[in-house]
XYZ file of C-alpha atoms in Angstrom:
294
model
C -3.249 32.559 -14.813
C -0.843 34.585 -12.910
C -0.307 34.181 -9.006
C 0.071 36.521 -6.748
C 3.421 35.495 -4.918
C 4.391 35.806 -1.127
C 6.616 33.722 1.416
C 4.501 34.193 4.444
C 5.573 33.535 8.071
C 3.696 30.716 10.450
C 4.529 31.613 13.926
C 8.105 32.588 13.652
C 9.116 29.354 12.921
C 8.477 28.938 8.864
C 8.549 30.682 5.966
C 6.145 29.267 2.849
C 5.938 29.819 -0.790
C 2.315 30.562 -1.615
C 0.992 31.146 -5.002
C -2.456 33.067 -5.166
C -4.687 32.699 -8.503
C -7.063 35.240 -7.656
C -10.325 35.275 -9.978
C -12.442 38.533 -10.216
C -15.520 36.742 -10.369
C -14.490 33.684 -8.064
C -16.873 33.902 -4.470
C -14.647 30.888 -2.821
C -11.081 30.119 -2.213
C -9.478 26.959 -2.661
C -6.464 25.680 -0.883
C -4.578 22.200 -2.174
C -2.165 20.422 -0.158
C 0.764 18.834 -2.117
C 1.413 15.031 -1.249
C 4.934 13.977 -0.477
C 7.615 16.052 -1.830
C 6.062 17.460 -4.233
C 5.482 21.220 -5.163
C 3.185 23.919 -6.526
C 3.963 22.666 -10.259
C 2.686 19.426 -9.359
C -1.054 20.741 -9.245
C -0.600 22.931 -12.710
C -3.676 20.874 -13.782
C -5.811 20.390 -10.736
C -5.380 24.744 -10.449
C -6.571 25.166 -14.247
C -9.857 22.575 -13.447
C -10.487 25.066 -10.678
C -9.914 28.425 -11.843
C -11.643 30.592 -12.394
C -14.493 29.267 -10.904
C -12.734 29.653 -7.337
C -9.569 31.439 -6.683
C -6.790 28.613 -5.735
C -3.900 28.583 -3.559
C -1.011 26.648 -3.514
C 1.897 26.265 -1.687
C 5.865 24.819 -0.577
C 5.941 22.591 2.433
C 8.968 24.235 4.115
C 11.578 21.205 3.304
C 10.504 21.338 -0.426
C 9.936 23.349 -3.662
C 10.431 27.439 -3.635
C 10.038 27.551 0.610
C 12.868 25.549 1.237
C 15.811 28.004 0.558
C 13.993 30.300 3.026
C 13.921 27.188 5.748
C 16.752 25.751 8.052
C 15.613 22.285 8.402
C 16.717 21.555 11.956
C 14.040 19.522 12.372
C 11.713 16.733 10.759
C 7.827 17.732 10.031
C 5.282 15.637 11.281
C 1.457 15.539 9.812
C 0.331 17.497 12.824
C 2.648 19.982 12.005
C 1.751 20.478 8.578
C -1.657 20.380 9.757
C -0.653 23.743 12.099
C 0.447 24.940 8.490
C -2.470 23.893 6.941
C -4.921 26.020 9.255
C -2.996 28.797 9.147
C -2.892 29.647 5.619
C -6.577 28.812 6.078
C -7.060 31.606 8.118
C -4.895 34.072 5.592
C -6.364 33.209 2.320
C -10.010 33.136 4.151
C -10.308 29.801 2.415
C -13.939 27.769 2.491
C -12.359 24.905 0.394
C -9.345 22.526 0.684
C -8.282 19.528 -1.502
C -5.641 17.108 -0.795
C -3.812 14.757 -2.489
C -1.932 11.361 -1.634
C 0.156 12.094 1.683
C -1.468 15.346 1.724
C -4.521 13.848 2.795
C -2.749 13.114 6.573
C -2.234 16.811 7.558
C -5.685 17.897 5.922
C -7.419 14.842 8.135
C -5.375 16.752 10.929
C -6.598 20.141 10.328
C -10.115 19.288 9.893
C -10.186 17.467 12.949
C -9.864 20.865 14.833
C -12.804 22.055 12.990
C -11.782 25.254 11.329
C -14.478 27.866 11.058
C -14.236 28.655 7.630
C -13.695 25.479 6.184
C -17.361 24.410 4.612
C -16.310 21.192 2.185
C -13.055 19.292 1.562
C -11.985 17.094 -1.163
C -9.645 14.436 -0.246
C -8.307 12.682 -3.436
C -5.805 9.477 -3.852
C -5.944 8.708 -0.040
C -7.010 5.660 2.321
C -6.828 4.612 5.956
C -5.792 0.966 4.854
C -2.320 0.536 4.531
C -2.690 -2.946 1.841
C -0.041 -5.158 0.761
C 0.802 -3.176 -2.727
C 0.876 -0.256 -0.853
C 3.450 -1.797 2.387
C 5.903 -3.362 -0.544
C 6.303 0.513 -2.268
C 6.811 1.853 1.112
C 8.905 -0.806 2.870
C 11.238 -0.374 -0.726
C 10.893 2.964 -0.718
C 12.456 3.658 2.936
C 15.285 1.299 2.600
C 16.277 3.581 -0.864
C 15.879 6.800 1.223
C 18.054 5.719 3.746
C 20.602 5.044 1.508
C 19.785 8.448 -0.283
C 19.459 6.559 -3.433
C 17.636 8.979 -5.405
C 18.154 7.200 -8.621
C 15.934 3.784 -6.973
C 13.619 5.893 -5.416
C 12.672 7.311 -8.964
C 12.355 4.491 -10.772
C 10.631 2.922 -8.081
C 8.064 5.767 -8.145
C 7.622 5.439 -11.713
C 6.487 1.791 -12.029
C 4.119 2.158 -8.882
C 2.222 4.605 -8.313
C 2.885 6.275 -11.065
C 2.851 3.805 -13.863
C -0.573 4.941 -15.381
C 1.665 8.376 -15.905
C 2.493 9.286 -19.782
C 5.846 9.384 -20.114
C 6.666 12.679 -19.872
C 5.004 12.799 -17.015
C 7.682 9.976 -15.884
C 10.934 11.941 -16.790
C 9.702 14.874 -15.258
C 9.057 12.402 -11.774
C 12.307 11.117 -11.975
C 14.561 14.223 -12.890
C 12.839 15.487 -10.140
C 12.780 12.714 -7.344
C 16.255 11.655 -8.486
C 17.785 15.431 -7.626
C 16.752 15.669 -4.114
C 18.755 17.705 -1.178
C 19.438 15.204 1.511
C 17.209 16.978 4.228
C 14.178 16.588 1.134
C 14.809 12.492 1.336
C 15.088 12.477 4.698
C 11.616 14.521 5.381
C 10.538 11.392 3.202
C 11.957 9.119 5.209
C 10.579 10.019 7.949
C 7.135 10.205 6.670
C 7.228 6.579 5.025
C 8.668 5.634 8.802
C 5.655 7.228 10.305
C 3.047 5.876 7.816
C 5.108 1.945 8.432
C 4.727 2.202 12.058
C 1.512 4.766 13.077
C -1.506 3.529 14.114
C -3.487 3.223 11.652
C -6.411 4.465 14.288
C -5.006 7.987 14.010
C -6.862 8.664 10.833
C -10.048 7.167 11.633
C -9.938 9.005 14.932
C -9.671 12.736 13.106
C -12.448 11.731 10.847
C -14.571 11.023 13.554
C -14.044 14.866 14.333
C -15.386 16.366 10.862
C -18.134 18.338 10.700
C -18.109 19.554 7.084
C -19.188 17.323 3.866
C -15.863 15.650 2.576
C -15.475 13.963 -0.984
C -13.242 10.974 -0.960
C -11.545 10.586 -4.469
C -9.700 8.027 -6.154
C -8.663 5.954 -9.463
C -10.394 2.998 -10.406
C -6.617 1.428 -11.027
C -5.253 2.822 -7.830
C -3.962 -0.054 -6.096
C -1.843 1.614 -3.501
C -4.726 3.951 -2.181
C -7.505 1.746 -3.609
C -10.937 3.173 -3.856
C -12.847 0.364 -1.848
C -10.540 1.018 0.923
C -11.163 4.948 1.117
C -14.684 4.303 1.457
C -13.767 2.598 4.890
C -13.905 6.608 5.871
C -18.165 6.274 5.390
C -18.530 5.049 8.559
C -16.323 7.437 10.239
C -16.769 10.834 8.348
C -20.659 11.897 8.889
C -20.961 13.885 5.727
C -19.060 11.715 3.127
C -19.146 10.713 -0.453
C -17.128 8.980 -2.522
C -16.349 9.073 -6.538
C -14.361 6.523 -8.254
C -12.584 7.872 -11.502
C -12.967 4.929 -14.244
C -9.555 3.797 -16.171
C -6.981 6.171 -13.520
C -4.304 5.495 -11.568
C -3.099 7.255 -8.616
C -2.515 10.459 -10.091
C -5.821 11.258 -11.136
C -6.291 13.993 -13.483
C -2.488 14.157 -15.077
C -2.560 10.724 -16.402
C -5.088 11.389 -19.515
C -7.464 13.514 -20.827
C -10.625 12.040 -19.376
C -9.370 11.767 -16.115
C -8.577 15.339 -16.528
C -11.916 16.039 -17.534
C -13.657 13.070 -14.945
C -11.831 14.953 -12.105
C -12.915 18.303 -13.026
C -16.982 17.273 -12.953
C -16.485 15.472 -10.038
C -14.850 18.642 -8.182
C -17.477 20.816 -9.341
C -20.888 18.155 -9.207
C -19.522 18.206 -5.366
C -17.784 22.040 -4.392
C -20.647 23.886 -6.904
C -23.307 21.300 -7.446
C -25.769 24.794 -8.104
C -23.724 25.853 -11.260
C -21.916 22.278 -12.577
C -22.661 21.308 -16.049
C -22.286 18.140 -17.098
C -20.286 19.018 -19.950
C -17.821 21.562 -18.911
C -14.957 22.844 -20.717
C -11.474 22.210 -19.759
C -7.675 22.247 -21.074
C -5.555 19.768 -19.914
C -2.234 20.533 -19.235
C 1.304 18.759 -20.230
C 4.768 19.515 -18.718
C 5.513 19.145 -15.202
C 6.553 16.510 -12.654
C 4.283 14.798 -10.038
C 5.494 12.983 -7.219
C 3.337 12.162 -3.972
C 2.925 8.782 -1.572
């Protein structure tokens, strides 16, 4: 798998990092939306269950990863702006697919709520409109850390929530990176912990209530941060919805052991290519990169 690479321009006021797997025999693109502060490495694995089935892209929010040396960061991005992001690399990579994951799943909500044209399913994985009592302590903690741009806290605290079903690898790799932040990177955070804290919770049901394409809701049976049960608050709001539980998984889904890997590759493809899914696929699961998202 080798991307093609471009930093593309959205409106004359970003530049973004894109990645493009391109398959020869692929007939749909794929787009995936990092969560929080996290980059293109941290969907190595989610881009091998896909490819080369569809092509994938992937990309840099501008205040992180390989787009933010081409960035100025004069100003703080909220979900709707990443959501203006969002549909417009849409519209360049002619995608028909998106996936989300964790705070990702804000700005996708956002974009599908205008309805893009070529969108026809969306995946929206580790995500909930209920912000519960596990979920209020990590971010209440987590903002007081940022504030004090104390990157070492903020990666252990990382570690042993969300992202204590991780292998240990995995965990060094969250922490070196977390813990080695710029400044404007923990602010961006800080500002989107504020805005999760103290929005109205309303805004997401209120841009599901919009969607007119079939979206999958997917999450880890030990998630207790975005808890499955929770997500599926988004059935009665979303007209075309399903939901799919992955047994034994944390937050992080498919990077925190082989069958997750392989649970949240058939669920992808039983929903995004239900004509052509086997039930026992073939996959790889990949080792070696960090993973950080809220």
């Amino acid at each position: 798998m080798r991307p093609e690479i471009a930093v593309l321009d959205i409106q004359g006021q970003y530049r973004v990092y894109t990645e493009f797997y391109r398959a020869d025999a692929a007939q749909k693109t794929i787009i995936l939306v990092n969560g929080s502060m996290a980059t293109t490495a941290s969907f190595a694995q989610t881009a091998k269950n896909l490819y080369p089935q569809f092509n994938v892209v992937l990309y840099d929010q501008p205040y992180a990863g390989k787009s933010k040396a081409h960035n100025r960061h004069e100003q703080m991005l909220t979900k709707e702006i990443e959501g203006q992001i969002l549909l417009e690399l849409i519209d360049h990579f002619a995608a028909e697919h998106v996936l989300s994951f964790s705070w990702g799943g804000a700005a996708t909500l956002t974009a599908l709520a205008q309805r893009p044209r070529r969108i026809e399913k969306a995946v929206i994985s580790s995500f909930s409109p209920v912000l519960n009592a596990p979920m209020r302590d990590y971010l209440e903690r987590g903002v007081d850390y940022l504030g004090n741009l104390d990157g070492d806290r903020v990666g252990h605290l990382v570690n042993s929530t969300i992202g204590k079903h991780l292998p240990p690898l995995f965990k060094r790799f969250n922490y070196r990176h977390v813990s080695s932040l710029a400044e404007h990177e923990y602010g961006q955070m800080h500002f989107h912990i504020s805005d999760v804290l103290h929005s109205d919770r309303l805004c997401y049901v209120n841009a599901a209530k919009k969607i007119n394409v079939p979206v999958l809701f997917l999450n880890g049976e030990w998630d207790e941060y975005t808890a499955a049960d929770d997500a599926k608050l988004f059935a009665d709001h979303v007209q075309h919805s399903s939901f799919s539980t992955l047994q034994a998984t944390g937050h992080f889904l498919d990077m925190e052991h082989k069958a997750a890997c392989r649970d949240s590759r058939n669920a992808l493809m039983s929903f995004l290519t239900p004509e052509q899914h086997e039930s026992r696929p073939r996959y790889s699961y990949v080792q070696g990169y960090h993973a950080l998202a809220i």
